Short mmCIF file of C-alpha atoms in Angstrom, two decimals:
data_model
loop_
_atom_site.label_atom_id
_atom_site.label_comp_id
_atom_site.label_asym_id
_atom_site.label_seq_id
_atom_site.Cartn_x
_atom_site.Cartn_y
_atom_site.Cartn_z
CA UNK A 1 61.25 31.70 18.26
CA UNK A 2 63.51 32.06 14.75
CA UNK A 3 61.24 31.77 11.24
CA UNK A 4 63.34 31.12 7.77
CA UNK A 5 61.76 31.43 4.48
CA UNK A 6 63.35 28.91 1.92
CA UNK A 7 61.03 28.59 -0.44
CA UNK A 8 58.72 30.65 -1.90
CA UNK A 9 57.73 29.84 -5.53
CA UNK A 10 54.33 30.44 -7.08
CA UNK A 11 52.07 29.40 -4.38
CA UNK A 12 54.81 27.10 -2.87
CA UNK A 13 56.19 28.02 0.42
CA UNK A 14 58.61 26.50 3.01
CA UNK A 15 59.90 27.71 6.11
CA UNK A 16 62.69 26.19 8.86
CA UNK A 17 61.44 27.10 12.32
CA UNK A 18 63.03 26.95 15.46
CA UNK A 19 61.63 26.98 18.86
CA UNK A 20 64.06 27.55 21.85
CA UNK A 21 64.66 24.92 24.34
CA UNK A 22 63.20 27.38 26.97
CA UNK A 23 59.96 28.07 25.22
CA UNK A 24 59.37 24.32 25.38
CA UNK A 25 60.56 24.30 28.93
CA UNK A 26 58.37 26.94 29.91
CA UNK A 27 55.12 25.16 28.25
CA UNK A 28 56.23 22.05 30.70
CA UNK A 29 56.53 24.10 33.66
CA UNK A 30 52.59 25.45 32.86
CA UNK A 31 51.58 21.75 32.66
CA UNK A 32 53.03 20.51 35.32
CA UNK A 33 51.68 23.41 37.24
CA UNK A 34 47.93 22.71 35.78
CA UNK A 35 47.81 19.03 36.54
CA UNK A 36 49.71 19.12 39.89
CA UNK A 37 46.31 19.39 41.70
CA UNK A 38 44.59 16.79 40.11
CA UNK A 39 47.50 14.19 40.96
CA UNK A 40 47.54 11.62 43.90
CA UNK A 41 50.47 9.40 45.25
CA UNK A 42 50.35 7.84 48.51
CA UNK A 43 52.25 9.92 51.32
CA UNK A 44 51.45 12.82 49.74
CA UNK A 45 47.82 15.22 50.77
CA UNK A 46 45.58 15.88 47.26
CA UNK A 47 47.48 18.77 45.31
CA UNK A 48 50.39 18.60 47.23
CA UNK A 49 52.61 16.45 45.28
CA UNK A 50 55.99 17.83 44.37
CA UNK A 51 56.72 19.14 40.90
CA UNK A 52 59.26 17.20 40.33
CA UNK A 53 57.45 13.72 41.36
CA UNK A 54 54.80 15.17 38.97
CA UNK A 55 56.90 15.64 35.94
CA UNK A 56 58.74 11.57 36.88
CA UNK A 57 55.48 10.18 36.85
CA UNK A 58 53.95 11.96 33.80
CA UNK A 59 57.25 13.42 32.16
CA UNK A 60 56.53 11.50 28.83
CA UNK A 61 53.20 12.84 28.28
CA UNK A 62 53.47 16.29 29.84
CA UNK A 63 56.70 16.98 27.36
CA UNK A 64 54.54 15.38 24.39
CA UNK A 65 51.64 17.72 25.02
CA UNK A 66 53.79 20.60 25.49
CA UNK A 67 55.63 20.27 22.13
CA UNK A 68 52.54 19.59 20.84
CA UNK A 69 51.22 23.17 21.84
CA UNK A 70 54.37 24.60 21.42
CA UNK A 71 54.56 24.00 17.57
CA UNK A 72 50.56 24.69 16.96
CA UNK A 73 51.72 28.19 18.51
CA UNK A 74 54.25 28.61 16.27
CA UNK A 75 52.51 27.55 13.15
CA UNK A 76 49.97 30.15 14.30
CA UNK A 77 52.48 32.73 14.74
CA UNK A 78 53.73 31.63 10.99
CA UNK A 79 50.57 31.94 9.18
CA UNK A 80 50.01 35.01 10.85
CA UNK A 81 53.38 37.08 10.63
CA UNK A 82 53.69 35.92 7.08
CA UNK A 83 49.70 36.57 6.24
CA UNK A 84 49.74 33.44 4.32
CA UNK A 85 46.22 32.00 3.51
CA UNK A 86 47.24 27.80 3.56
CA UNK A 87 45.12 25.99 1.05
CA UNK A 88 45.46 23.18 2.66
CA UNK A 89 47.18 21.50 6.42
CA UNK A 90 50.65 22.63 5.91
CA UNK A 91 53.14 19.63 6.18
CA UNK A 92 55.26 19.84 9.45
CA UNK A 93 58.00 17.61 10.50
CA UNK A 94 60.48 18.00 13.44
CA UNK A 95 64.32 17.42 13.24
CA UNK A 96 65.10 13.48 13.89
CA UNK A 97 67.97 14.38 16.43
CA UNK A 98 65.40 16.58 18.25
CA UNK A 99 65.66 15.58 22.46
CA UNK A 100 64.22 17.10 25.19
CA UNK A 101 66.07 19.95 26.50
CA UNK A 102 67.02 21.27 23.03
CA UNK A 103 65.44 23.45 20.16
CA UNK A 104 62.99 22.30 17.97
CA UNK A 105 63.92 22.65 14.51
CA UNK A 106 60.87 22.38 12.38
CA UNK A 107 60.64 22.07 8.50
CA UNK A 108 57.90 23.34 7.16
CA UNK A 109 56.41 22.97 3.72
CA UNK A 110 52.44 24.33 2.50
CA UNK A 111 50.59 25.88 -0.74
CA UNK A 112 48.75 29.18 -0.19
CA UNK A 113 45.87 30.72 -1.95
CA UNK A 114 46.15 32.25 -5.01
CA UNK A 115 45.21 36.37 -4.74
CA UNK A 116 42.78 36.47 -6.84
CA UNK A 117 41.25 40.54 -7.84
CA UNK A 118 37.91 40.58 -7.27
CA UNK A 119 35.80 39.89 -10.20
CA UNK A 120 34.08 42.10 -12.06
CA UNK A 121 30.28 41.45 -12.34
CA UNK A 122 29.46 43.76 -15.08
CA UNK A 123 28.82 42.04 -18.73
CA UNK A 124 27.30 38.69 -17.10
CA UNK A 125 24.19 37.81 -19.39
CA UNK A 126 22.51 34.75 -19.57
CA UNK A 127 19.32 33.56 -21.55
CA UNK A 128 16.62 32.14 -19.03
CA UNK A 129 14.87 29.32 -20.59
CA UNK A 130 11.41 28.74 -19.78
CA UNK A 131 9.19 26.29 -21.06
CA UNK A 132 5.57 27.31 -20.58
CA UNK A 133 2.98 24.29 -18.80
CA UNK A 134 0.48 23.37 -21.49
CA UNK A 135 -3.23 22.50 -20.36
CA UNK A 136 -3.00 19.24 -22.32
CA UNK A 137 0.17 18.70 -19.50
CA UNK A 138 -2.04 19.34 -16.79
CA UNK A 139 -5.16 17.27 -17.95
CA UNK A 140 -2.49 14.36 -18.80
CA UNK A 141 -1.63 14.76 -15.00
CA UNK A 142 -5.42 14.83 -13.82
CA UNK A 143 -5.78 11.63 -15.83
CA UNK A 144 -2.73 9.82 -14.23
CA UNK A 145 -3.94 10.45 -10.76
CA UNK A 146 -7.63 9.28 -11.55
CA UNK A 147 -5.99 5.87 -12.85
CA UNK A 148 -4.04 5.53 -9.49
CA UNK A 149 -7.36 6.27 -8.09
CA UNK A 150 -8.66 3.41 -9.90
CA UNK A 151 -12.05 2.16 -8.37
CA UNK A 152 -13.80 -1.08 -8.68
CA UNK A 153 -17.40 -2.49 -8.72
CA UNK A 154 -18.92 -5.82 -7.77
CA UNK A 155 -19.75 -7.69 -11.24
CA UNK A 156 -20.93 -10.73 -11.70
CA UNK A 157 -19.45 -13.75 -13.57
CA UNK A 158 -15.69 -14.42 -13.94
CA UNK A 159 -12.53 -12.49 -13.43
CA UNK A 160 -11.03 -11.03 -16.48
CA UNK A 161 -7.88 -8.92 -17.32
CA UNK A 162 -8.21 -5.95 -15.20
CA UNK A 163 -10.41 -6.79 -12.92
CA UNK A 164 -10.03 -6.82 -9.05
CA UNK A 165 -10.18 -9.76 -6.95
CA UNK A 166 -10.91 -10.04 -3.18
CA UNK A 167 -9.61 -13.11 -2.03
CA UNK A 168 -7.85 -15.25 0.83
CA UNK A 169 -4.68 -17.33 -0.23
CA UNK A 170 -2.15 -19.40 1.55
CA UNK A 171 1.10 -20.55 0.16
CA UNK A 172 2.55 -24.20 0.83
CA UNK A 173 6.70 -25.11 -0.19
CA UNK A 174 6.00 -28.72 -0.44
CA UNK A 175 2.79 -28.74 1.03
CA UNK A 176 3.80 -26.85 4.41
CA UNK A 177 2.70 -22.95 4.62
CA UNK A 178 5.75 -20.81 4.57
CA UNK A 179 6.43 -17.42 6.55
CA UNK A 180 4.70 -14.40 4.25
CA UNK A 181 2.85 -16.22 2.01
CA UNK A 182 -0.96 -16.16 3.30
CA UNK A 183 -3.07 -13.02 3.49
CA UNK A 184 -7.37 -12.71 3.81
CA UNK A 185 -9.80 -10.49 1.72
CA UNK A 186 -6.21 -9.33 -0.19
CA UNK A 187 -7.40 -7.30 -3.09
CA UNK A 188 -5.66 -8.06 -6.46
CA UNK A 189 -5.53 -6.45 -9.73
CA UNK A 190 -5.39 -8.89 -12.78
CA UNK A 191 -2.70 -7.41 -14.67
CA UNK A 192 -1.10 -4.87 -12.43
CA UNK A 193 2.13 -7.06 -12.16
CA UNK A 194 2.82 -6.47 -8.30
CA UNK A 195 2.59 -10.36 -7.67
CA UNK A 196 5.29 -12.95 -8.53
CA UNK A 197 5.06 -13.87 -11.98
CA UNK A 198 2.34 -16.41 -13.07
CA UNK A 199 0.12 -15.51 -9.89
CA UNK A 200 -2.55 -12.99 -11.42
CA UNK A 201 -2.41 -14.29 -14.68
CA UNK A 202 -4.05 -17.87 -12.97
CA UNK A 203 -7.21 -15.89 -11.13
CA UNK A 204 -8.29 -15.13 -14.59
CA UNK A 205 -11.60 -16.88 -14.86
CA UNK A 206 -12.05 -17.12 -10.84
CA UNK A 207 -15.56 -16.67 -9.95
CA UNK A 208 -16.79 -15.30 -6.50
CA UNK A 209 -17.32 -17.92 -3.88
CA UNK A 210 -14.93 -20.39 -5.90
CA UNK A 211 -11.60 -21.56 -4.94
CA UNK A 212 -8.57 -22.88 -6.99
CA UNK A 213 -5.03 -23.93 -6.41
CA UNK A 214 -2.21 -22.53 -8.39
CA UNK A 215 1.29 -22.82 -8.89
CA UNK A 216 4.05 -20.57 -9.05
CA UNK A 217 7.73 -20.38 -9.20
CA UNK A 218 9.20 -17.63 -7.00
CA UNK A 219 12.12 -15.34 -9.36
CA UNK A 220 16.10 -16.86 -8.75
CA UNK A 221 16.78 -13.11 -7.26
CA UNK A 222 13.70 -13.34 -4.70
CA UNK A 223 14.51 -11.31 -1.12
CA UNK A 224 13.84 -15.01 1.23
CA UNK A 225 16.53 -17.44 0.78
CA UNK A 226 14.49 -20.16 1.28
CA UNK A 227 11.87 -19.24 -1.66
CA UNK A 228 14.39 -18.39 -4.41
CA UNK A 229 13.50 -20.49 -7.86
CA UNK A 230 11.25 -22.64 -5.78
CA UNK A 231 7.64 -23.68 -6.91
CA UNK A 232 5.07 -23.13 -4.68
CA UNK A 233 1.13 -23.48 -4.45
CA UNK A 234 -1.40 -21.22 -3.41
CA UNK A 235 -4.57 -21.92 -1.88
CA UNK A 236 -7.19 -19.58 -3.63
CA UNK A 237 -10.28 -18.63 -2.50
CA UNK A 238 -12.49 -15.90 -3.91
CA UNK A 239 -15.19 -13.85 -1.99
CA UNK A 240 -16.03 -10.72 -4.52
CA UNK A 241 -15.14 -9.94 -8.22
CA UNK A 242 -14.70 -6.31 -9.18
CA UNK A 243 -14.33 -4.45 -12.74
CA UNK A 244 -13.12 -1.35 -12.93
CA UNK A 245 -15.54 1.93 -12.82
CA UNK A 246 -14.86 4.93 -14.87
CA UNK A 247 -13.63 7.62 -12.93
CA UNK A 248 -15.23 10.82 -12.98
CA UNK A 249 -12.89 13.78 -13.20
CA UNK A 250 -14.80 16.51 -11.11
CA UNK A 251 -15.26 18.61 -8.14
CA UNK A 252 -16.34 15.39 -6.14
CA UNK A 253 -13.22 13.59 -7.40
CA UNK A 254 -11.07 16.47 -5.95
CA UNK A 255 -12.68 16.16 -2.73
CA UNK A 256 -11.99 12.59 -2.64
CA UNK A 257 -8.29 13.53 -2.66
CA UNK A 258 -9.10 16.15 0.34
CA UNK A 259 -8.76 19.28 -2.09
CA UNK A 260 -12.19 22.17 -2.46
CA UNK A 261 -12.50 21.59 -6.21
CA UNK A 262 -11.04 20.47 -9.43
CA UNK A 263 -9.20 23.72 -10.78
CA UNK A 264 -7.47 23.74 -6.96
CA UNK A 265 -6.02 20.24 -8.09
CA UNK A 266 -5.17 21.52 -11.40
CA UNK A 267 -3.26 24.26 -10.22
CA UNK A 268 -1.18 22.70 -7.84
CA UNK A 269 -0.53 20.02 -10.45
CA UNK A 270 0.29 23.29 -12.74
CA UNK A 271 2.78 24.48 -9.73
CA UNK A 272 4.72 21.02 -9.66
CA UNK A 273 4.72 20.96 -13.45
CA UNK A 274 6.45 24.39 -13.34
CA UNK A 275 8.81 23.41 -10.61
CA UNK A 276 10.03 20.23 -12.36
CA UNK A 277 11.13 22.58 -15.52
CA UNK A 278 12.44 24.99 -13.21
CA UNK A 279 15.24 23.15 -11.96
CA UNK A 280 16.33 22.58 -15.81
CA UNK A 281 16.16 26.23 -16.32
CA UNK A 282 18.36 26.94 -13.52
CA UNK A 283 20.71 23.92 -14.30
CA UNK A 284 21.22 25.68 -18.06
CA UNK A 285 21.56 29.38 -16.30
CA UNK A 286 24.20 28.27 -13.57
CA UNK A 287 26.21 25.90 -16.35
CA UNK A 288 26.08 28.90 -18.77
CA UNK A 289 27.17 31.49 -15.72
CA UNK A 290 30.28 29.03 -14.74
CA UNK A 291 31.41 29.00 -18.10
CA UNK A 292 31.54 32.35 -18.48
CA UNK A 293 33.67 32.79 -15.21
CA UNK A 294 36.10 30.00 -16.15
CA UNK A 295 36.39 31.60 -19.52
CA UNK A 296 37.41 35.02 -17.92
CA UNK A 297 39.87 33.50 -15.32
CA UNK A 298 42.86 31.84 -15.77
CA UNK A 299 45.19 31.42 -12.29
CA UNK A 300 47.26 29.13 -10.58
CA UNK A 301 45.66 26.91 -8.06
CA UNK A 302 47.21 25.13 -5.72
CA UNK A 303 48.01 21.31 -6.27
CA UNK A 304 47.23 19.97 -3.34
CA UNK A 305 43.74 20.95 -3.95
CA UNK A 306 43.72 19.59 -7.20
CA UNK A 307 44.70 16.45 -5.80
CA UNK A 308 42.25 16.53 -3.72
CA UNK A 309 39.18 17.36 -5.81
CA UNK A 310 40.39 14.56 -8.12
CA UNK A 311 40.97 12.16 -5.42
CA UNK A 312 36.94 12.40 -4.82
CA UNK A 313 36.04 12.09 -8.56
CA UNK A 314 38.53 9.60 -9.19
CA UNK A 315 36.69 7.56 -6.12
CA UNK A 316 33.42 8.20 -7.90
CA UNK A 317 34.25 6.85 -10.99
CA UNK A 318 36.01 3.90 -9.93
CA UNK A 319 33.07 3.14 -8.07
CA UNK A 320 30.59 3.44 -10.38
CA UNK A 321 32.72 1.44 -12.99
CA UNK A 322 32.96 -1.75 -10.88
CA UNK A 323 29.20 -1.83 -10.79
CA UNK A 324 28.84 -1.84 -15.02
CA UNK A 325 28.09 -4.83 -16.75
CA UNK A 326 31.68 -4.99 -17.87
CA UNK A 327 33.87 -3.69 -14.43
CA UNK A 328 37.24 -4.03 -16.07
CA UNK A 329 36.30 -2.43 -19.54
CA UNK A 330 34.80 0.87 -17.70
CA UNK A 331 37.78 1.06 -15.62
CA UNK A 332 40.02 1.05 -18.39
CA UNK A 333 38.24 3.47 -20.09
CA UNK A 334 38.17 5.92 -17.57
CA UNK A 335 41.89 5.36 -16.94
CA UNK A 336 42.67 6.12 -20.44
CA UNK A 337 41.03 9.53 -19.66
CA UNK A 338 42.38 10.19 -16.28
CA UNK A 339 44.02 13.61 -17.23
CA UNK A 340 40.72 14.88 -18.61
CA UNK A 341 38.95 14.25 -14.92
CA UNK A 342 42.42 15.90 -13.49
CA UNK A 343 41.40 19.19 -15.54
CA UNK A 344 37.71 18.58 -14.47
CA UNK A 345 39.04 19.04 -10.75
CA UNK A 346 41.27 21.79 -11.59
CA UNK A 347 38.39 23.75 -13.23
CA UNK A 348 36.48 22.78 -9.92
CA UNK A 349 39.05 24.02 -7.69
CA UNK A 350 39.23 27.53 -9.62
CA UNK A 351 35.61 27.97 -9.73
CA UNK A 352 35.23 27.48 -5.85
CA UNK A 353 38.35 29.82 -5.50
CA UNK A 354 36.35 32.31 -7.62
CA UNK A 355 33.13 32.12 -6.14
CA UNK A 356 34.49 31.79 -2.79
CA UNK A 357 36.14 35.62 -3.63
CA UNK A 358 32.72 36.99 -4.98
CA UNK A 359 30.94 35.92 -1.82
CA UNK A 360 33.15 37.25 0.31
CA UNK A 361 33.83 40.36 -1.43
CA UNK A 362 29.72 40.86 -1.49
CA UNK A 363 29.08 40.08 1.92
CA UNK A 364 27.23 36.49 1.00
CA UNK A 365 27.50 34.07 4.07
CA UNK A 366 25.43 31.18 4.98
CA UNK A 367 23.43 32.00 8.44
CA UNK A 368 23.62 30.28 11.68
CA UNK A 369 19.80 28.98 11.20
CA UNK A 370 20.80 27.90 7.34
CA UNK A 371 23.42 25.92 8.84
CA UNK A 372 21.51 24.57 12.02
CA UNK A 373 18.57 23.26 9.40
CA UNK A 374 21.53 21.69 7.35
CA UNK A 375 22.62 19.54 9.93
CA UNK A 376 19.18 18.69 11.09
CA UNK A 377 18.28 17.76 7.32
CA UNK A 378 21.58 15.43 7.30
CA UNK A 379 21.22 14.16 10.51
CA UNK A 380 17.85 12.41 9.09
CA UNK A 381 20.10 10.04 7.24
CA UNK A 382 20.66 8.60 10.34
CA UNK A 383 19.12 5.90 12.41
CA UNK A 384 17.37 8.24 15.53
CA UNK A 385 19.22 6.84 18.40
CA UNK A 386 22.68 8.61 16.47
CA UNK A 387 21.22 11.63 15.35
CA UNK A 388 22.29 14.07 18.09
CA UNK A 389 25.83 12.22 18.40
CA UNK A 390 26.12 12.79 14.62
CA UNK A 391 25.09 16.53 14.98
CA UNK A 392 27.24 16.98 18.28
CA UNK A 393 30.34 15.58 15.56
CA UNK A 394 29.44 18.00 12.69
CA UNK A 395 29.73 20.53 15.67
CA UNK A 396 32.83 19.72 16.80
CA UNK A 397 34.49 19.03 13.08
CA UNK A 398 35.17 22.39 11.28
CA UNK A 399 35.69 20.28 8.40
CA UNK A 400 32.60 18.54 8.30
CA UNK A 401 30.45 21.57 8.73
CA UNK A 402 32.40 22.71 5.94
CA UNK A 403 31.42 20.01 4.03
CA UNK A 404 27.66 20.63 4.76
CA UNK A 405 27.99 24.78 4.68
CA UNK A 406 29.88 24.18 0.79
CA UNK A 407 27.08 23.46 -1.27
CA UNK A 408 24.51 25.93 0.07
CA UNK A 409 27.27 28.82 0.02
CA UNK A 410 27.88 27.95 -3.59
CA UNK A 411 24.15 28.59 -4.72
CA UNK A 412 23.45 31.21 -2.70
CA UNK A 413 26.31 33.15 -4.66
CA UNK A 414 25.45 31.50 -7.80
CA UNK A 415 22.00 33.43 -6.91
CA UNK A 416 23.98 36.48 -6.28
CA UNK A 417 25.47 36.72 -9.68
CA UNK A 418 22.33 35.71 -11.63
CA UNK A 419 20.77 38.77 -9.93
CA UNK A 420 23.48 40.68 -10.99
CA UNK A 421 23.63 39.38 -14.62
CA UNK A 422 21.47 40.43 -17.94
CA UNK A 423 19.23 37.90 -18.30
CA UNK A 424 16.97 37.59 -21.02
CA UNK A 425 14.23 35.31 -21.09
CA UNK A 426 12.88 32.85 -24.06
CA UNK A 427 10.17 30.43 -24.18
CA UNK A 428 11.32 26.81 -25.11
CA UNK A 429 9.94 23.48 -25.19
CA UNK A 430 11.22 20.65 -22.79
CA UNK A 431 13.12 18.95 -25.65
CA UNK A 432 14.91 22.57 -26.46
CA UNK A 433 15.77 23.35 -22.81
CA UNK A 434 17.52 19.70 -22.40
CA UNK A 435 19.08 20.17 -25.85
CA UNK A 436 20.62 23.07 -24.75
CA UNK A 437 22.23 21.86 -21.96
CA UNK A 438 23.62 18.70 -23.69
CA UNK A 439 24.75 20.92 -26.00
CA UNK A 440 26.86 23.09 -23.21
CA UNK A 441 28.00 20.01 -21.88
CA UNK A 442 29.64 19.34 -25.28
CA UNK A 443 31.14 22.56 -25.77
CA UNK A 444 32.75 22.61 -22.57
CA UNK A 445 36.42 21.39 -23.45
CA UNK A 446 37.74 20.76 -20.21
CA UNK A 447 34.41 18.16 -19.86
CA UNK A 448 35.02 16.27 -23.23
CA UNK A 449 35.16 13.06 -21.54
CA UNK A 450 31.80 13.28 -20.22
CA UNK A 451 29.06 13.31 -22.08
CA UNK A 452 27.69 10.21 -24.33
CA UNK A 453 29.93 7.92 -22.82
CA UNK A 454 29.00 4.07 -22.22
CA UNK A 455 29.93 4.20 -18.81
CA UNK A 456 27.80 5.42 -16.10
CA UNK A 457 30.40 6.70 -14.47
CA UNK A 458 31.29 8.89 -17.03
CA UNK A 459 27.91 10.59 -17.18
CA UNK A 460 28.54 11.31 -13.08
CA UNK A 461 31.82 12.75 -14.23
CA UNK A 462 29.89 14.97 -16.47
CA UNK A 463 27.78 16.04 -13.83
CA UNK A 464 30.35 16.86 -11.57
CA UNK A 465 31.86 19.16 -14.16
CA UNK A 466 28.95 21.42 -13.97
CA UNK A 467 28.96 22.09 -10.61
CA UNK A 468 31.64 23.28 -7.83
CA UNK A 469 29.59 21.80 -4.98
CA UNK A 470 31.73 21.55 -2.09
CA UNK A 471 33.35 24.52 -3.16
CA UNK A 472 37.03 23.58 -1.83
CA UNK A 473 38.30 27.04 -1.11
CA UNK A 474 35.16 28.23 0.74
CA UNK A 475 36.07 27.57 4.39
CA UNK A 476 39.98 28.34 3.81
CA UNK A 477 39.49 31.31 2.44
CA UNK A 478 36.94 32.68 4.93
CA UNK A 479 38.90 31.69 8.01
CA UNK A 480 42.50 31.94 6.37
CA UNK A 481 42.66 28.41 8.16
CA UNK A 482 43.72 25.16 6.20
CA UNK A 483 40.74 22.77 5.84
CA UNK A 484 40.51 19.23 4.10
CA UNK A 485 37.03 17.74 3.74
CA UNK A 486 37.17 14.64 4.88
CA UNK A 487 35.55 11.89 2.80
CA UNK A 488 31.69 11.80 2.56
CA UNK A 489 28.65 11.22 0.39
CA UNK A 490 29.29 13.00 -2.91
CA UNK A 491 26.39 14.09 -5.12
CA UNK A 492 26.66 13.75 -8.72
CA UNK A 493 24.00 13.27 -11.13
CA UNK A 494 20.95 11.30 -9.38
CA UNK A 495 23.20 8.63 -7.55
CA UNK A 496 25.60 8.77 -4.83
CA UNK A 497 28.70 6.94 -3.68
CA UNK A 498 28.70 6.45 0.03
CA UNK A 499 32.49 6.82 1.68
CA UNK A 500 33.32 6.70 5.36
CA UNK A 501 33.32 9.73 7.47
CA UNK A 502 35.42 9.26 9.92
CA UNK A 503 33.99 8.42 13.40
CA UNK A 504 30.42 9.40 12.41
CA UNK A 505 27.77 6.98 13.52
CA UNK A 506 26.53 4.57 11.59
CA UNK A 507 23.68 5.56 8.63
CA UNK A 508 20.03 3.54 9.49
CA UNK A 509 20.00 0.27 7.72
CA UNK A 510 16.92 0.10 5.25
CA UNK A 511 13.91 -2.17 6.48
CA UNK A 512 14.42 -6.00 5.94
CA UNK A 513 12.27 -6.90 3.23
CA UNK A 514 9.24 -9.37 4.01
CA UNK A 515 8.85 -13.02 2.29
CA UNK A 516 5.35 -12.82 0.53
CA UNK A 517 3.57 -12.85 -2.46
CA UNK A 518 4.97 -10.18 -3.61
CA UNK A 519 8.11 -9.64 -5.66
CA UNK A 520 10.82 -7.72 -4.22
#
C-alpha cells in the first residue's frame, strides 16, 4: 500500500492511498473461503461447492465486503503510521475509474486534533460564594408544608371560601352524563382553583344534606375534545362541610409526616435549602474556572468540530424560536447574531479539548460502574419494554456511549480543577450570588448575545456558553479515533430539545388526560 501526503496545513491533512489489486484479491479469496462452508447448491454436498461457483453466485457482495474491509484497514494504517488524531471521521473517496482487478485509488482528507501543551494548574483562584440558610427560611419551609397538610374539622352552617365540601357530583352535557364527570364523596376546597372556573365558587352557601345544580363552561383549551368550550351542569349533593383547622407545628406534626421530631424535619429542610444554593455556588465557581481556562489558552480548533457543535446550538435556537409568541421575529433575531453563536461553539470546542487534555494528563476517567449507572438512568426515559433494547443500542454504538459519558467526564475534570485551585469562601445572600452569576455572563465577551434578551432561545444559548457538556474532544482524544456524536437530547437552561437518536427506541408516551371536572 502506498500513502502520499498531499496537504499539511494547520490542522488539515490530505493523502492519496493506493491499495494494490492483489491485496483486494487476497481479501476476496479469504471471504470466499470463509463463506463457502455455509453455501448450499443443488448437486453439491454442504460445504463442497467449488470456489468459482461461490464467487459466481455471491461475487458482487463478496467484492464489496472485501473492498470495505481493505479500506478500513488502510485507514487504520494511515492513522497509525502518521500518528494522526482525527477530530472527526475522515472523508474518504474512491476513484471513479475503479473496477475489480485494478488498484484502488483513495483520496483522504481530515482534520486532526491540535497538540495542546499540558496546561499548568498553578495560579487558579476561585471564590466560593456560600449562602447561609437563615432560621427564618427553615421556619417558612415548615409553614409551607403545614399549609400543604391542611386539616379540616366538621362545622355547622353554610360553606364559605376556604372550607372543604365533601360531596357527590354528576356532570351532564345536554342532559346526558359524560365520561369522567362523576365522583362520590369528593373533597373540594373552595378557592383552591383545582377545578374548572366557576365550579368551586358555586359551592359557597351549600349546607350538609343540601342538593344543588350548578352550571359551568369548560375552557376552550380543555383536553377532552367533546367538552371544549361547552356549557354543562353538575348535580351536587353535599355530605359534609368542614372548616380549616389550625395546624400545630410540633413533634406530633412531624410524626404525622413519618419523622421522629420537629427538629429532624427542620434539619431535613435546612439540608434541602443548602443543597439548592450549593448548585448555584458550583455554577459560579465553574463559570469562573472556565473563563480562566479560556482566557489563558488560544489555540486553533478543528473547523468540522466547531460546525458540528454549532449545528447542535443552532438546532436548539431555532426550535425555541419557533415556539415564541412571534416566531418570525425570534428567528430573525438569532439570525442577526449567527456569528456570535458560532463563536460560542468555538469556545465550547476549545474548552472541551482543554478539559480532555487536563483529564487525561491527570488520570481522570469514568469508571465502568459509573457508565453502567448512566446507561441505566438514561434508559428510564423509555417505555419499560424498550429499555433493554436501548441499553444494547448504547453498548453497540460508541458514539452514543460517548454522549452519555461526556457530561459526567466534564464534571469530574471540573471537580478535579476546583480541588487544585486556591479557593476563598465568602458568605453572601442568594441575591448577591445570583447577581454574581449574571455579572459573569455579561462579562463573557463571547456570549454577549445571550443575557437579557427577549427570545427564550437566547437564554438557552447563554446557558450553553457556561458549560462544555458533551465535550466534543473527550472521546476522540481518549481513543485517538474519530467520533461524532449523533443528535440527542440536548440540555440547555431548564429546557430540553428532543432530537432523533438514530434507531433508538421510542420514548414512553405521556399518559392520556382523563376528562373530568378537574381542569388540565
